[in-house]
Short mmCIF file of C-alpha atoms and ligand atoms in Angstrom, two decimals:
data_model
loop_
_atom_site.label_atom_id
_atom_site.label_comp_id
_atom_site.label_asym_id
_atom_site.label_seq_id
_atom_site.Cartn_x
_atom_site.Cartn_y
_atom_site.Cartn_z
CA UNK P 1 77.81 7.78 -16.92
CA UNK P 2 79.94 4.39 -17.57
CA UNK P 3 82.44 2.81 -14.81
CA UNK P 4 86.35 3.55 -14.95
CA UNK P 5 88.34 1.68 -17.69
CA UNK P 6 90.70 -1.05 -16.19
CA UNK P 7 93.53 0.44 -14.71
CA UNK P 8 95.96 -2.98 -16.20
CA UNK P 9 94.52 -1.92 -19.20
CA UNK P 10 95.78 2.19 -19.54
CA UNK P 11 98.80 3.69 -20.48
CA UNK P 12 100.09 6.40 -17.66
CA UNK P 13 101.48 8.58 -20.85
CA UNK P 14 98.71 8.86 -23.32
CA UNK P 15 96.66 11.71 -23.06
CA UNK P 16 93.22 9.99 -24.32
CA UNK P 17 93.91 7.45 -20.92
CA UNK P 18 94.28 10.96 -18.82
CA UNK P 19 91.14 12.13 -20.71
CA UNK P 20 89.10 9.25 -19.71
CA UNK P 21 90.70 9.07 -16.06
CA UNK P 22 89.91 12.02 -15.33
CA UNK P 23 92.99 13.83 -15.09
CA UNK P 24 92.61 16.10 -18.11
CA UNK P 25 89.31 17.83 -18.96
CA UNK P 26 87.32 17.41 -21.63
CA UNK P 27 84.10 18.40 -23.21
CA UNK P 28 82.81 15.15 -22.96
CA UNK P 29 79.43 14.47 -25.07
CA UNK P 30 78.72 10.72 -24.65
CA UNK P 31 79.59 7.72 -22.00
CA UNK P 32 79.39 4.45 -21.40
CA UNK P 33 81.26 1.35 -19.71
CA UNK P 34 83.22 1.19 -22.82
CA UNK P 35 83.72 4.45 -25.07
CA UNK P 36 83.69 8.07 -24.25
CA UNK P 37 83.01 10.92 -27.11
CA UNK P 38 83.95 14.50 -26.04
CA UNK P 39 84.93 17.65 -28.73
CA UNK P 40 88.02 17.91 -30.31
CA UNK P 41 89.87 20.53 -28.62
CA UNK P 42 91.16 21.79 -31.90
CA UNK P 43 88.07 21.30 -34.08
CA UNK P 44 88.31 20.93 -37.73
CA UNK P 45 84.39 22.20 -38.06
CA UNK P 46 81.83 22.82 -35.27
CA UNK P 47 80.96 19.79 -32.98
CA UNK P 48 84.14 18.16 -34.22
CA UNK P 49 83.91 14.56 -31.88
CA UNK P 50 86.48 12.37 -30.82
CA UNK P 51 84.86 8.55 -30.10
CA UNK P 52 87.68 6.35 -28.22
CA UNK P 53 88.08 3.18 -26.58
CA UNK P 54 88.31 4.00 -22.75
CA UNK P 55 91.14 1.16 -22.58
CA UNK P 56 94.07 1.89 -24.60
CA UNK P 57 94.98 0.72 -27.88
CA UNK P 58 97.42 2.13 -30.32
CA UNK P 59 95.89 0.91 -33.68
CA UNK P 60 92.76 -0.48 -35.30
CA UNK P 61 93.81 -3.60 -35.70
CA UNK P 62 94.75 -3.51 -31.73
CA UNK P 63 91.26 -3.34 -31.05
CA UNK P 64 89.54 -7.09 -29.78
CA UNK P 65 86.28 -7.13 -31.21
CA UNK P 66 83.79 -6.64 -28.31
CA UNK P 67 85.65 -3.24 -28.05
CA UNK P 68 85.56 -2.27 -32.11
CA UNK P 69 81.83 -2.94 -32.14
CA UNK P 70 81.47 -0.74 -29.42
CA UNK P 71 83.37 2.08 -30.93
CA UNK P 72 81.45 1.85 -33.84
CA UNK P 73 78.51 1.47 -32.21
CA UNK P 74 78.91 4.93 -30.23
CA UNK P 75 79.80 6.59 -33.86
CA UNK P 76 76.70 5.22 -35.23
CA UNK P 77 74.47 6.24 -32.46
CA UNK P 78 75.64 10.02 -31.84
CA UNK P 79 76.96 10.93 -35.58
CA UNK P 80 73.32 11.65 -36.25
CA UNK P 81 72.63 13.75 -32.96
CA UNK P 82 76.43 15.54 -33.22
CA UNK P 83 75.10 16.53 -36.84
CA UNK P 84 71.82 17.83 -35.63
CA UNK P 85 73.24 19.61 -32.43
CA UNK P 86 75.16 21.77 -34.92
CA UNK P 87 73.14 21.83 -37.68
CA UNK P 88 75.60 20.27 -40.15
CA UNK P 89 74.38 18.51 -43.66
CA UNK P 90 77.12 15.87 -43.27
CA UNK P 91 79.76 14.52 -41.84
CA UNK P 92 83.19 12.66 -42.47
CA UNK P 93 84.21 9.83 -40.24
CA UNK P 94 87.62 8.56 -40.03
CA UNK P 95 90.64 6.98 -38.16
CA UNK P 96 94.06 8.05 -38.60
CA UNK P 97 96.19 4.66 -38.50
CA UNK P 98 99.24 5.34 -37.78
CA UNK P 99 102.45 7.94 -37.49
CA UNK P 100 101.97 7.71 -41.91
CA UNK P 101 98.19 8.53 -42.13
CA UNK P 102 98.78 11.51 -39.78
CA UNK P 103 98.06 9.98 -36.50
CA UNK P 104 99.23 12.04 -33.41
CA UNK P 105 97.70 10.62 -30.33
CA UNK P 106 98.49 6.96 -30.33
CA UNK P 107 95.42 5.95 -28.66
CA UNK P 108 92.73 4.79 -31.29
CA UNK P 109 89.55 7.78 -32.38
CA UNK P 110 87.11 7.98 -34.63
CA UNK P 111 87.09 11.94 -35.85
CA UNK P 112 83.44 13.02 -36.48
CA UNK P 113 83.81 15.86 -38.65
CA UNK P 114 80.33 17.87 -39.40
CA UNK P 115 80.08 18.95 -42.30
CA UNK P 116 77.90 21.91 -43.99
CA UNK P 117 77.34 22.90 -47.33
CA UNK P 118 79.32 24.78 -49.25
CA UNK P 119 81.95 24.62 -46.26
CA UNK P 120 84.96 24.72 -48.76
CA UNK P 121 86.07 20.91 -47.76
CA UNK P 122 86.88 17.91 -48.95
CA UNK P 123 85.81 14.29 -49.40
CA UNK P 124 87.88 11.79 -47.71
CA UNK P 125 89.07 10.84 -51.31
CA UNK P 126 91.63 13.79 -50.81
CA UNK P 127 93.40 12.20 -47.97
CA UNK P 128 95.85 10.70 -49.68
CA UNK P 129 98.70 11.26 -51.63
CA UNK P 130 99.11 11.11 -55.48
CA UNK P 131 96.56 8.70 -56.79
CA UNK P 132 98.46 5.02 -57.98
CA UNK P 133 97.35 4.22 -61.71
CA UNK P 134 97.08 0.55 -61.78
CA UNK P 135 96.17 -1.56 -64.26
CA UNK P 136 93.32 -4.65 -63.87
CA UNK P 137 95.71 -7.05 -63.55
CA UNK P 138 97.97 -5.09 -60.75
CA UNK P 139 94.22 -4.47 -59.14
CA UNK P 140 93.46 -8.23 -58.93
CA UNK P 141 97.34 -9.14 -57.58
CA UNK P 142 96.77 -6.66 -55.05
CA UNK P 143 93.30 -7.71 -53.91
CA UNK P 144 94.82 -11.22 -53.86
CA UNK P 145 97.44 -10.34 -51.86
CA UNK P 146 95.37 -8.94 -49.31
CA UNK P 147 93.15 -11.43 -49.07
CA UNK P 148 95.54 -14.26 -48.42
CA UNK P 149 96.96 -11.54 -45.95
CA UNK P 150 93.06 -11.51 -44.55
CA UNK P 151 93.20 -15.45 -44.25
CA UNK P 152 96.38 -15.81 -42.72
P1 AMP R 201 95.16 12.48 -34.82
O1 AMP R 201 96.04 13.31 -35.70
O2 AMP R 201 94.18 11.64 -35.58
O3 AMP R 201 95.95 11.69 -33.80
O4 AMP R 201 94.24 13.52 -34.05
C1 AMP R 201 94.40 13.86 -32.72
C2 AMP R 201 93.31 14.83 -32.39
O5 AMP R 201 93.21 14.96 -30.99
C3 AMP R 201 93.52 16.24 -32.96
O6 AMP R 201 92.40 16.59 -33.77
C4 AMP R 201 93.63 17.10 -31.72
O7 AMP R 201 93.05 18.36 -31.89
C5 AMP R 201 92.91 16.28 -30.68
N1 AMP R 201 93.34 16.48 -29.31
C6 AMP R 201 94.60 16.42 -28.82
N2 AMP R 201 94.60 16.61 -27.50
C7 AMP R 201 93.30 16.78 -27.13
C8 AMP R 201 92.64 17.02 -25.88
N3 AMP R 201 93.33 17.12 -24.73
N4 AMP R 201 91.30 17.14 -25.89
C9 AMP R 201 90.61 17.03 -27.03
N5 AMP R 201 91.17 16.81 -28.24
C10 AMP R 201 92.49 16.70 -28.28
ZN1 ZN R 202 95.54 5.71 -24.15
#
């Protein structure tokens, strides 16, 4: 098992920081220095994982990038073992970003959702609202807009 996070780098009122100081339980499947992965406590499917950052961050984009690769690193490694521990066929893999996209604990996860088939789901495709019908034109504002976003 990994260290403690920082303690300068926890918040005393987010229940993800309580989960990986100890002071909460969890069912927790994975460790190391930087990430811990224990089962959703209200799974959408069997094995349903949480991966986190042990120091706290509210947002994706609040991650620095030693700590993303990590993340993504521990999703990488155990997504294939979580699937195999409960037999699943699949599995979806997301982050909700923010209060809009559904987020509830402000402390960044990966879900690891297993998934099995026939199981009556969905793809992440049906995450979102009504679907925007743009036309090439809007397509190639909007990816130039981001990308001068992207450069700053
Ligand atoms: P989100 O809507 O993306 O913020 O998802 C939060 C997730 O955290 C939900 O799937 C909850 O079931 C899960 N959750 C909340 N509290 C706990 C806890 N103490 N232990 C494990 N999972 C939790
Ligand atoms: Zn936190």
């Amino acid at each position: 098992m990994g260290r403690a996070a920082d303690p300068s780098r926890m918040s005393d009122t987010c229940i993800f920081c309580s989960i990986v100081d100890g002071e909460i339980p969890a069912r927790t499947v994975y460790e190391t220095d930087d990430v811990l992965a224990f089962l959703d406590a209200n799974p959408l499917a069997l094995g349903h994982t949480l991966v986190i950052p042990k120091t706290h961050a509210e947002r994706v984009g609040d991650l620095d990038a030693d700590l993303s690769s990590a993340v993504f690193d521990a999703v990488s490694e155990i997504t294939p073992e979580v699937e195999a521990a409960v037999d699943a066929d699949g599995a979806n893999i997301g982050i909700n970003d923010g209060e809009a996209a559904g987020q509830e604990v402000p402390h960044v996860h990966v879900h690891v959702v297993p998934r099995f088939d026939g199981d009556g789901g969905a793809p992440i495709h049906a995450v979102a609202g009504e679907r925007p019908d743009l036309a090439d034109e809007e397509l190639d504002a909007i990816a130039a807009d981001v990308s001068a976003a992207i450069d700053g």
